[in-house]
């Protein structure tokens, strides 16, 4: 809340929120314990709730239109192995987004999710699992490696006035991997 009070004082308030915090561990189901589960859910889902609560409270208090854009993952649709907690958390983000759209629409606040495929980010390049690109590319309708700007462009659109009539949607940005 202190952060959002500072934003209010400096800028007049939040009108666009992008939920993008995430941790993505690869852990086989047999190795998932409750501490691991809670950590993944806390960062990927509970963190989204906490920040969204503060931002949308500020948006509603200012009585102005707003945008909530949450980064989920196409792993939810693919049922990706060795990622049970992450898949559950990102599925929760999708459900949370849909519920928000219904509840906040009357305030002219839109809520949408973006579900990237595998993106060639610095974190992915450094991962010991970056060999997954070859496999993922075979599943994509369009060939090539996803780049951060592919996601940024969609987020920018959803934050714009051009997207004012779009809410409750999940946009797969994965070169047609999930179709």
Short mmCIF file of C-alpha atoms in Angstrom, two decimals:
data_model
loop_
_atom_site.label_atom_id
_atom_site.label_comp_id
_atom_site.label_asym_id
_atom_site.label_seq_id
_atom_site.Cartn_x
_atom_site.Cartn_y
_atom_site.Cartn_z
CA UNK A 1 0.00 0.00 0.00
CA UNK A 2 2.89 2.36 0.72
CA UNK A 3 4.18 1.94 -2.83
CA UNK A 4 0.80 2.82 -4.29
CA UNK A 5 0.48 5.84 -1.98
CA UNK A 6 3.84 7.04 -3.30
CA UNK A 7 2.73 6.46 -6.90
CA UNK A 8 -0.45 8.42 -6.14
CA UNK A 9 1.58 11.34 -4.77
CA UNK A 10 4.06 11.37 -7.67
CA UNK A 11 1.82 10.69 -10.67
CA UNK A 12 -1.78 11.11 -9.62
CA UNK A 13 -2.38 7.37 -9.47
CA UNK A 14 -2.25 4.10 -11.32
CA UNK A 15 -4.35 3.52 -14.41
CA UNK A 16 -2.41 0.58 -15.89
CA UNK A 17 -1.11 -2.43 -13.98
CA UNK A 18 0.97 -5.20 -15.53
CA UNK A 19 1.41 -8.21 -13.25
CA UNK A 20 4.64 -9.81 -14.42
CA UNK A 21 6.39 -11.27 -11.35
CA UNK A 22 7.15 -14.95 -11.71
CA UNK A 23 9.41 -17.79 -10.72
CA UNK A 24 9.56 -20.88 -12.92
CA UNK A 25 11.23 -23.91 -11.35
CA UNK A 26 11.33 -27.27 -13.12
CA UNK A 27 10.65 -29.89 -10.45
CA UNK A 28 9.27 -33.39 -10.94
CA UNK A 29 5.97 -34.05 -9.17
CA UNK A 30 7.59 -36.58 -6.83
CA UNK A 31 9.90 -33.83 -5.54
CA UNK A 32 7.23 -31.17 -4.93
CA UNK A 33 6.69 -30.56 -1.22
CA UNK A 34 4.38 -28.12 0.53
CA UNK A 35 7.08 -25.46 0.97
CA UNK A 36 7.85 -25.51 -2.76
CA UNK A 37 4.14 -25.41 -3.59
CA UNK A 38 3.51 -22.42 -1.32
CA UNK A 39 6.50 -20.47 -2.64
CA UNK A 40 5.38 -20.85 -6.26
CA UNK A 41 1.74 -20.03 -5.48
CA UNK A 42 2.76 -17.05 -3.33
CA UNK A 43 4.95 -15.42 -5.97
CA UNK A 44 2.90 -16.27 -9.07
CA UNK A 45 -0.68 -15.99 -7.77
CA UNK A 46 -0.85 -14.38 -4.32
CA UNK A 47 1.53 -11.61 -5.41
CA UNK A 48 -0.78 -10.90 -8.35
CA UNK A 49 -3.72 -10.61 -5.95
CA UNK A 50 -1.89 -8.27 -3.53
CA UNK A 51 -0.72 -5.83 -6.20
CA UNK A 52 -4.01 -5.94 -8.09
CA UNK A 53 -5.98 -5.21 -4.92
CA UNK A 54 -3.93 -2.06 -4.22
CA UNK A 55 -3.96 -0.85 -7.84
CA UNK A 56 -7.67 -1.40 -8.47
CA UNK A 57 -8.61 0.20 -5.16
CA UNK A 58 -6.71 3.28 -6.34
CA UNK A 59 -8.28 3.15 -9.81
CA UNK A 60 -11.79 2.97 -8.36
CA UNK A 61 -11.13 5.74 -5.82
CA UNK A 62 -9.99 8.02 -8.66
CA UNK A 63 -13.12 7.09 -10.65
CA UNK A 64 -11.16 6.61 -13.86
CA UNK A 65 -10.84 3.80 -16.36
CA UNK A 66 -8.03 1.35 -15.85
CA UNK A 67 -6.29 -1.71 -17.19
CA UNK A 68 -5.11 -4.82 -15.39
CA UNK A 69 -2.92 -7.06 -17.53
CA UNK A 70 -1.57 -10.24 -15.99
CA UNK A 71 1.12 -12.42 -17.48
CA UNK A 72 0.07 -16.06 -17.16
CA UNK A 73 1.53 -18.91 -19.22
CA UNK A 74 0.53 -21.25 -22.00
CA UNK A 75 1.81 -24.07 -19.79
CA UNK A 76 -1.66 -24.00 -18.24
CA UNK A 77 -3.19 -25.13 -21.55
CA UNK A 78 -0.34 -27.51 -22.40
CA UNK A 79 -0.19 -29.29 -19.02
CA UNK A 80 3.59 -28.99 -19.04
CA UNK A 81 5.35 -31.68 -16.97
CA UNK A 82 7.72 -30.89 -14.09
CA UNK A 83 5.89 -27.63 -13.43
CA UNK A 84 2.78 -28.63 -11.45
CA UNK A 85 2.83 -25.72 -8.97
CA UNK A 86 3.66 -23.18 -11.68
CA UNK A 87 0.92 -24.49 -13.99
CA UNK A 88 -1.59 -24.36 -11.12
CA UNK A 89 -0.56 -20.81 -10.19
CA UNK A 90 -0.76 -19.51 -13.75
CA UNK A 91 -4.13 -21.23 -14.21
CA UNK A 92 -5.20 -19.39 -11.07
CA UNK A 93 -4.07 -16.10 -12.63
CA UNK A 94 -6.28 -16.83 -15.65
CA UNK A 95 -9.30 -17.57 -13.46
CA UNK A 96 -8.60 -14.53 -11.26
CA UNK A 97 -8.42 -12.35 -14.39
CA UNK A 98 -11.79 -13.57 -15.64
CA UNK A 99 -13.44 -12.94 -12.27
CA UNK A 100 -11.86 -9.46 -12.08
CA UNK A 101 -13.21 -8.59 -15.51
CA UNK A 102 -16.72 -9.39 -14.33
CA UNK A 103 -16.41 -7.51 -11.04
CA UNK A 104 -14.51 -4.45 -12.26
CA UNK A 105 -16.18 -3.86 -15.62
CA UNK A 106 -18.77 -1.55 -14.05
CA UNK A 107 -15.86 0.76 -13.12
CA UNK A 108 -14.47 0.75 -16.68
CA UNK A 109 -11.51 -1.31 -15.56
CA UNK A 110 -10.54 -4.07 -17.96
CA UNK A 111 -8.73 -7.23 -16.91
CA UNK A 112 -6.96 -9.49 -19.39
CA UNK A 113 -4.27 -12.15 -19.31
CA UNK A 114 -1.44 -12.79 -21.74
CA UNK A 115 -0.13 -16.35 -21.98
CA UNK A 116 3.32 -16.40 -23.53
CA UNK A 117 4.93 -19.47 -24.94
CA UNK A 118 8.64 -20.03 -24.46
CA UNK A 119 10.33 -16.63 -24.76
CA UNK A 120 14.06 -16.20 -25.36
CA UNK A 121 14.63 -14.01 -22.31
CA UNK A 122 17.89 -13.66 -20.40
CA UNK A 123 16.53 -16.01 -17.73
CA UNK A 124 15.63 -18.69 -20.26
CA UNK A 125 18.98 -18.37 -22.04
CA UNK A 126 20.75 -18.97 -18.72
CA UNK A 127 18.53 -21.93 -17.82
CA UNK A 128 19.86 -25.47 -18.09
CA UNK A 129 16.52 -26.25 -19.75
CA UNK A 130 16.96 -23.88 -22.71
CA UNK A 131 17.21 -26.89 -25.03
CA UNK A 132 13.41 -26.90 -24.82
CA UNK A 133 13.35 -24.32 -27.63
CA UNK A 134 13.87 -27.01 -30.26
CA UNK A 135 10.97 -29.09 -28.97
CA UNK A 136 8.68 -26.09 -28.51
CA UNK A 137 9.43 -24.82 -32.00
CA UNK A 138 8.28 -28.15 -33.46
CA UNK A 139 4.88 -27.59 -31.78
CA UNK A 140 4.45 -24.01 -33.00
CA UNK A 141 2.49 -23.14 -36.13
CA UNK A 142 5.02 -20.36 -36.82
CA UNK A 143 8.70 -21.22 -36.55
CA UNK A 144 11.28 -19.23 -34.63
CA UNK A 145 12.04 -18.23 -31.06
CA UNK A 146 9.68 -16.02 -29.11
CA UNK A 147 11.21 -12.68 -28.15
CA UNK A 148 10.35 -10.39 -25.21
CA UNK A 149 9.06 -7.73 -27.61
CA UNK A 150 6.41 -10.18 -28.88
CA UNK A 151 4.86 -10.07 -25.41
CA UNK A 152 5.53 -6.36 -24.85
CA UNK A 153 3.65 -5.46 -28.05
CA UNK A 154 0.53 -7.34 -26.93
CA UNK A 155 0.70 -5.84 -23.43
CA UNK A 156 1.06 -2.36 -24.96
CA UNK A 157 -2.03 -2.96 -27.08
CA UNK A 158 -4.07 -4.18 -24.10
CA UNK A 159 -2.99 -1.10 -22.13
CA UNK A 160 -4.11 1.22 -24.93
CA UNK A 161 -7.45 2.87 -25.61
CA UNK A 162 -7.75 0.58 -28.64
CA UNK A 163 -8.40 -2.30 -26.20
CA UNK A 164 -11.05 -0.51 -24.13
CA UNK A 165 -13.74 -3.00 -25.19
CA UNK A 166 -11.69 -6.11 -24.46
CA UNK A 167 -11.96 -7.65 -21.00
CA UNK A 168 -11.88 -11.09 -19.44
CA UNK A 169 -9.79 -12.47 -22.26
CA UNK A 170 -6.69 -14.63 -22.35
CA UNK A 171 -4.45 -14.02 -25.34
CA UNK A 172 -2.05 -16.82 -26.27
CA UNK A 173 1.15 -15.30 -27.62
CA UNK A 174 3.02 -18.45 -28.52
CA UNK A 175 3.33 -18.65 -32.33
CA UNK A 176 0.33 -20.98 -32.44
CA UNK A 177 1.68 -23.63 -30.08
CA UNK A 178 -1.62 -23.86 -28.21
CA UNK A 179 -4.46 -23.93 -30.73
#
